Amino acid sequence: MSNYVDIDNTREDEQKKVMEEIILADHCPFCEENLSKYHKNRFIKEGKHWILTKNRWPYEHTKVHLLLIYKKHATHLNELDSKAGKELLDFVKWAEQKYHIAGGGWAMRFGDTNYSAGTVNHIHVQFIQPDLNSPNYKPVRIKLGKG
Ligand SMILES: [Zn+2]
């Protein structure tokens, strides 16, 4: 059992292996001091509150799958600086333009991973454009809740 990751919510074998390392290390993979150990993609943008980068394990059938990671360790919405909301909106607006996103969605899980179905228990946002032309295309679904 880890306070930082929920291995039951992993999707891929390589991701599971990395999660096992994180559980042994007993630290948060999205906190700044540990992020570079686990996150191999460069930062696309860095603000006062958020880091914008590509998801290391993009969901299937996504054309664009970005991650916005809150720069301080937080698991609940009430820990977020309200000013971070503006920066988040600025970043997703920027990404929409930069990647010519015709349409998609963004989602932020929070709190107990039994309810959020999050893998990493540190506030982050998934920003997604589905790839309608991917082989064996299926709609991208964002799960909430265990199981
Ligand atoms: Zn953290």
Coordinates of C-alpha atoms and ligand atoms in Angstrom, one line a residue:
M1 CA 0.0 0.0 0.0
S2 CA 1.4 3.4 -1.0
N3 CA 0.2 6.9 -0.2
Y4 CA 1.4 8.1 -3.6
V5 CA 0.4 5.6 -6.2
D6 CA -2.4 3.1 -6.7
I7 CA -1.0 0.2 -8.7
D8 CA -4.5 -1.3 -9.2
N9 CA -5.3 1.7 -11.5
T10 CA -2.3 1.1 -13.8
R11 CA -2.9 0.3 -17.5
E12 CA 0.3 -1.0 -18.9
D13 CA 3.0 -3.5 -17.8
E14 CA 5.9 -1.0 -18.0
Q15 CA 3.8 1.4 -16.0
K16 CA 3.2 -1.3 -13.4
K17 CA 7.0 -1.9 -13.1
V18 CA 7.7 1.8 -12.6
M19 CA 4.9 1.9 -10.0
E20 CA 6.5 -1.0 -8.1
E21 CA 9.8 1.0 -8.0
I22 CA 7.9 4.0 -6.7
I23 CA 6.2 2.0 -4.0
L24 CA 9.6 0.7 -2.8
A25 CA 11.1 4.2 -2.8
D26 CA 7.9 5.4 -1.0
H27 CA 7.8 8.8 -2.5
C28 CA 5.6 10.8 -4.9
P29 CA 6.5 10.5 -8.5
F30 CA 5.0 13.8 -9.5
C31 CA 6.7 15.9 -6.8
E32 CA 9.3 18.1 -8.3
E33 CA 12.3 16.4 -6.6
N34 CA 11.3 13.0 -8.0
L35 CA 9.6 13.8 -11.3
S36 CA 12.7 13.5 -13.5
K37 CA 13.3 10.0 -12.3
Y38 CA 10.0 8.8 -13.7
H39 CA 8.9 11.3 -16.2
K40 CA 11.0 11.0 -19.4
N41 CA 9.3 13.6 -21.5
R42 CA 10.5 17.2 -21.6
F43 CA 8.4 20.0 -20.1
I44 CA 6.5 21.8 -22.8
K45 CA 5.7 24.7 -20.6
E46 CA 6.3 25.5 -16.9
G47 CA 4.4 28.1 -15.0
K48 CA 4.2 29.2 -11.4
H49 CA 1.6 26.4 -10.6
W50 CA 1.7 23.8 -13.4
I51 CA 4.0 21.8 -15.6
L52 CA 2.7 21.0 -19.0
T53 CA 4.2 17.9 -20.6
K54 CA 3.2 14.8 -22.7
N55 CA 1.8 11.8 -20.9
R56 CA 4.4 9.0 -20.7
W57 CA 1.6 6.5 -21.0
P58 CA -0.9 8.0 -23.4
Y59 CA -4.4 6.4 -23.4
E60 CA -5.2 4.3 -26.5
H61 CA -6.7 6.1 -29.4
T62 CA -5.4 9.5 -28.5
K63 CA -3.9 11.9 -31.0
V64 CA -2.8 14.3 -28.3
H65 CA -2.5 13.4 -24.6
L66 CA -0.9 16.0 -22.4
L67 CA -0.5 16.1 -18.7
L68 CA -0.6 19.1 -16.5
I69 CA 1.1 18.4 -13.1
Y70 CA 0.5 20.7 -10.1
K71 CA 3.9 21.8 -8.9
K72 CA 3.2 21.3 -5.2
H73 CA 2.1 18.1 -3.7
A74 CA -1.6 18.2 -3.4
T75 CA -4.3 15.5 -3.5
H76 CA -7.5 17.5 -2.7
L77 CA -8.9 20.4 -4.6
N78 CA -9.0 22.5 -1.4
E79 CA -5.2 22.4 -1.4
L80 CA -5.0 24.2 -4.7
D81 CA -4.3 27.9 -5.0
S82 CA -7.3 29.5 -6.7
K83 CA -4.8 31.5 -8.9
A84 CA -3.7 28.1 -10.3
G85 CA -7.1 27.8 -11.9
K86 CA -6.3 30.8 -14.1
E87 CA -2.9 29.4 -15.1
L88 CA -4.5 26.0 -15.8
L89 CA -7.0 27.6 -18.1
D90 CA -4.3 29.7 -19.8
F91 CA -2.2 26.5 -20.4
V92 CA -5.1 24.4 -21.9
K93 CA -6.1 27.4 -24.1
W94 CA -2.5 27.6 -25.3
A95 CA -2.4 23.8 -25.9
E96 CA -5.6 23.9 -27.9
Q97 CA -4.1 26.4 -30.3
K98 CA -0.6 24.9 -30.3
Y99 CA -1.8 21.4 -31.2
H100 CA -4.7 22.5 -33.4
I101 CA -7.2 20.6 -31.3
A102 CA -10.4 20.3 -33.1
G103 CA -12.1 18.9 -30.0
G104 CA -11.4 16.8 -27.0
G105 CA -11.6 17.0 -23.2
W106 CA -9.7 17.5 -20.0
A107 CA -10.1 15.9 -16.7
M108 CA -8.7 16.3 -13.2
R109 CA -9.1 13.4 -10.7
F110 CA -8.7 14.2 -7.0
G111 CA -8.7 12.6 -3.6
D112 CA -9.0 9.0 -2.6
T113 CA -8.0 6.8 -5.6
N114 CA -10.8 4.3 -4.8
Y115 CA -13.1 7.1 -6.0
S116 CA -10.9 8.9 -8.5
A117 CA -9.4 5.8 -10.2
G118 CA -6.2 7.8 -10.3
T119 CA -2.8 6.1 -10.5
V120 CA -0.7 8.9 -9.1
N121 CA -2.2 10.6 -6.0
H122 CA -0.9 14.1 -6.8
I123 CA -3.2 16.5 -8.6
H124 CA -2.8 16.4 -12.4
V125 CA -4.9 17.0 -15.4
Q126 CA -5.3 14.8 -18.5
F127 CA -5.8 16.9 -21.7
I128 CA -6.9 14.7 -24.6
Q129 CA -7.8 14.8 -28.3
P130 CA -9.1 11.4 -29.5
D131 CA -7.6 10.0 -32.7
L132 CA -10.6 9.1 -34.8
N133 CA -8.2 7.6 -37.4
S134 CA -6.3 5.3 -35.1
P135 CA -6.3 1.6 -36.0
N136 CA -9.3 -0.2 -34.3
Y137 CA -10.5 3.2 -33.1
K138 CA -12.6 3.2 -29.9
P139 CA -13.8 6.3 -28.1
V140 CA -11.5 7.5 -25.3
R141 CA -13.2 7.0 -21.9
I142 CA -12.1 8.5 -18.6
K143 CA -12.9 6.2 -15.7
L144 CA -13.9 7.3 -12.2
G145 CA -14.2 4.8 -9.4
K146 CA -12.5 1.5 -8.7
G147 CA -13.2 -1.6 -10.7
Ligands
ZN1 ZN 3.5 14.8 -5.1

